[in-house]
């Protein structure tokens, strides 16, 4: 299944494009601007690091992984507590 992140600041156009994509079986996430989309993608990337490293306690947690996490936290204004709650308490991560 495909999934598309649609960045569109014209609400009606976004709605029409989203409907067309969904009719084709493509799941879409609509973001009102590029910065909002990048922020959501950084949250997902950070969540993937958390999962892949067992919350930074598995052997694959290298200094590079910590640097990547630090970069995401700095640039993305990510709330680690919120990400953790989404992953482990609700089993979903949405921006």
PDB file of C-alpha atoms in Angstrom:
ATOM      1  CA  UNK A   1       0.000   0.000   0.000  1.00  0.00           C
ATOM      2  CA  UNK A   2       1.177   3.480  -0.823  1.00  0.00           C
ATOM      3  CA  UNK A   3       1.080   6.447   1.496  1.00  0.00           C
ATOM      4  CA  UNK A   4       1.652  10.039   0.446  1.00  0.00           C
ATOM      5  CA  UNK A   5       2.383  13.141   2.494  1.00  0.00           C
ATOM      6  CA  UNK A   6       0.598  15.979   0.724  1.00  0.00           C
ATOM      7  CA  UNK A   7       1.705  19.509   1.545  1.00  0.00           C
ATOM      8  CA  UNK A   8      -0.902  21.982   0.395  1.00  0.00           C
ATOM      9  CA  UNK A   9      -1.919  25.346   1.777  1.00  0.00           C
ATOM     10  CA  UNK A  10      -5.071  25.600  -0.362  1.00  0.00           C
ATOM     11  CA  UNK A  11      -7.670  23.664   1.612  1.00  0.00           C
ATOM     12  CA  UNK A  12     -10.100  22.954  -1.248  1.00  0.00           C
ATOM     13  CA  UNK A  13      -7.335  21.794  -3.596  1.00  0.00           C
ATOM     14  CA  UNK A  14      -5.915  19.548  -0.883  1.00  0.00           C
ATOM     15  CA  UNK A  15      -9.362  18.044  -0.343  1.00  0.00           C
ATOM     16  CA  UNK A  16      -9.818  17.295  -4.061  1.00  0.00           C
ATOM     17  CA  UNK A  17      -6.350  15.776  -4.463  1.00  0.00           C
ATOM     18  CA  UNK A  18      -6.803  13.745  -1.281  1.00  0.00           C
ATOM     19  CA  UNK A  19     -10.141  12.379  -2.498  1.00  0.00           C
ATOM     20  CA  UNK A  20      -8.627  11.372  -5.841  1.00  0.00           C
ATOM     21  CA  UNK A  21      -5.685   9.634  -4.187  1.00  0.00           C
ATOM     22  CA  UNK A  22      -7.916   7.822  -1.703  1.00  0.00           C
ATOM     23  CA  UNK A  23     -10.178   6.674  -4.549  1.00  0.00           C
ATOM     24  CA  UNK A  24      -7.065   5.123  -6.096  1.00  0.00           C
ATOM     25  CA  UNK A  25      -6.364   3.310  -2.836  1.00  0.00           C
ATOM     26  CA  UNK A  26      -3.545   5.581  -1.737  1.00  0.00           C
ATOM     27  CA  UNK A  27      -3.522   6.655   1.894  1.00  0.00           C
ATOM     28  CA  UNK A  28      -2.740  10.331   2.383  1.00  0.00           C
ATOM     29  CA  UNK A  29      -1.695  12.664   5.152  1.00  0.00           C
ATOM     30  CA  UNK A  30      -2.366  16.329   4.411  1.00  0.00           C
ATOM     31  CA  UNK A  31      -0.148  18.988   5.955  1.00  0.00           C
ATOM     32  CA  UNK A  32      -0.910  22.714   5.782  1.00  0.00           C
ATOM     33  CA  UNK A  33       2.708  23.659   5.145  1.00  0.00           C
ATOM     34  CA  UNK A  34       6.162  22.270   4.563  1.00  0.00           C
ATOM     35  CA  UNK A  35       7.473  22.952   8.076  1.00  0.00           C
ATOM     36  CA  UNK A  36       4.531  21.047   9.611  1.00  0.00           C
ATOM     37  CA  UNK A  37       5.232  18.113   7.276  1.00  0.00           C
ATOM     38  CA  UNK A  38       8.964  18.090   8.131  1.00  0.00           C
ATOM     39  CA  UNK A  39       8.148  18.202  11.832  1.00  0.00           C
ATOM     40  CA  UNK A  40       5.830  15.195  11.531  1.00  0.00           C
ATOM     41  CA  UNK A  41       8.424  13.260   9.531  1.00  0.00           C
ATOM     42  CA  UNK A  42      11.096  14.016  12.141  1.00  0.00           C
ATOM     43  CA  UNK A  43       8.778  12.668  14.864  1.00  0.00           C
ATOM     44  CA  UNK A  44       8.326   9.466  12.878  1.00  0.00           C
ATOM     45  CA  UNK A  45      12.069   9.152  12.278  1.00  0.00           C
ATOM     46  CA  UNK A  46      12.775   9.693  15.987  1.00  0.00           C
ATOM     47  CA  UNK A  47      10.128   7.080  16.827  1.00  0.00           C
ATOM     48  CA  UNK A  48      11.846   4.624  14.492  1.00  0.00           C
ATOM     49  CA  UNK A  49      15.144   5.210  16.314  1.00  0.00           C
ATOM     50  CA  UNK A  50      13.433   4.595  19.656  1.00  0.00           C
ATOM     51  CA  UNK A  51      11.904   1.334  18.424  1.00  0.00           C
ATOM     52  CA  UNK A  52      15.009   0.068  16.609  1.00  0.00           C
ATOM     53  CA  UNK A  53      17.244   0.660  19.616  1.00  0.00           C
ATOM     54  CA  UNK A  54      14.832  -0.559  22.309  1.00  0.00           C
ATOM     55  CA  UNK A  55      14.553   2.950  23.727  1.00  0.00           C
ATOM     56  CA  UNK A  56      18.310   3.391  23.292  1.00  0.00           C
ATOM     57  CA  UNK A  57      19.291   0.351  25.357  1.00  0.00           C
ATOM     58  CA  UNK A  58      20.055  -2.324  22.702  1.00  0.00           C
ATOM     59  CA  UNK A  59      23.588  -3.033  21.492  1.00  0.00           C
ATOM     60  CA  UNK A  60      22.875  -1.283  18.200  1.00  0.00           C
ATOM     61  CA  UNK A  61      22.683   2.032  20.088  1.00  0.00           C
ATOM     62  CA  UNK A  62      25.895   3.640  18.897  1.00  0.00           C
ATOM     63  CA  UNK A  63      27.220   7.161  19.355  1.00  0.00           C
ATOM     64  CA  UNK A  64      26.012   7.856  15.801  1.00  0.00           C
ATOM     65  CA  UNK A  65      22.470   6.881  16.811  1.00  0.00           C
ATOM     66  CA  UNK A  66      22.618   9.300  19.724  1.00  0.00           C
ATOM     67  CA  UNK A  67      23.902  12.042  17.414  1.00  0.00           C
ATOM     68  CA  UNK A  68      21.026  11.380  15.002  1.00  0.00           C
ATOM     69  CA  UNK A  69      18.539  11.533  17.873  1.00  0.00           C
ATOM     70  CA  UNK A  70      20.095  14.746  19.166  1.00  0.00           C
ATOM     71  CA  UNK A  71      19.912  16.297  15.706  1.00  0.00           C
ATOM     72  CA  UNK A  72      16.238  15.345  15.355  1.00  0.00           C
ATOM     73  CA  UNK A  73      15.450  16.707  18.810  1.00  0.00           C
ATOM     74  CA  UNK A  74      17.241  19.956  18.062  1.00  0.00           C
ATOM     75  CA  UNK A  75      15.863  20.588  14.563  1.00  0.00           C
ATOM     76  CA  UNK A  76      12.447  19.036  14.965  1.00  0.00           C
ATOM     77  CA  UNK A  77      11.386  20.388  18.329  1.00  0.00           C
ATOM     78  CA  UNK A  78      10.333  16.840  19.197  1.00  0.00           C
ATOM     79  CA  UNK A  79       8.840  15.983  22.575  1.00  0.00           C
ATOM     80  CA  UNK A  80      10.411  12.596  23.519  1.00  0.00           C
ATOM     81  CA  UNK A  81       7.746  11.963  26.170  1.00  0.00           C
ATOM     82  CA  UNK A  82       4.951  12.447  23.624  1.00  0.00           C
ATOM     83  CA  UNK A  83       6.671  10.136  21.117  1.00  0.00           C
ATOM     84  CA  UNK A  84       7.161   7.480  23.795  1.00  0.00           C
ATOM     85  CA  UNK A  85       3.518   7.698  24.858  1.00  0.00           C
ATOM     86  CA  UNK A  86       2.386   7.373  21.235  1.00  0.00           C
ATOM     87  CA  UNK A  87       4.597   4.338  20.679  1.00  0.00           C
ATOM     88  CA  UNK A  88       4.078   2.436  23.901  1.00  0.00           C
ATOM     89  CA  UNK A  89       0.724   3.566  25.257  1.00  0.00           C
ATOM     90  CA  UNK A  90      -1.367   4.034  22.108  1.00  0.00           C
ATOM     91  CA  UNK A  91       0.695   2.049  19.552  1.00  0.00           C
ATOM     92  CA  UNK A  92       0.413   4.807  16.997  1.00  0.00           C
ATOM     93  CA  UNK A  93       2.563   7.714  15.986  1.00  0.00           C
ATOM     94  CA  UNK A  94       0.876  10.512  14.073  1.00  0.00           C
ATOM     95  CA  UNK A  95       2.164  14.053  13.637  1.00  0.00           C
TER      96      UNK A  95
END
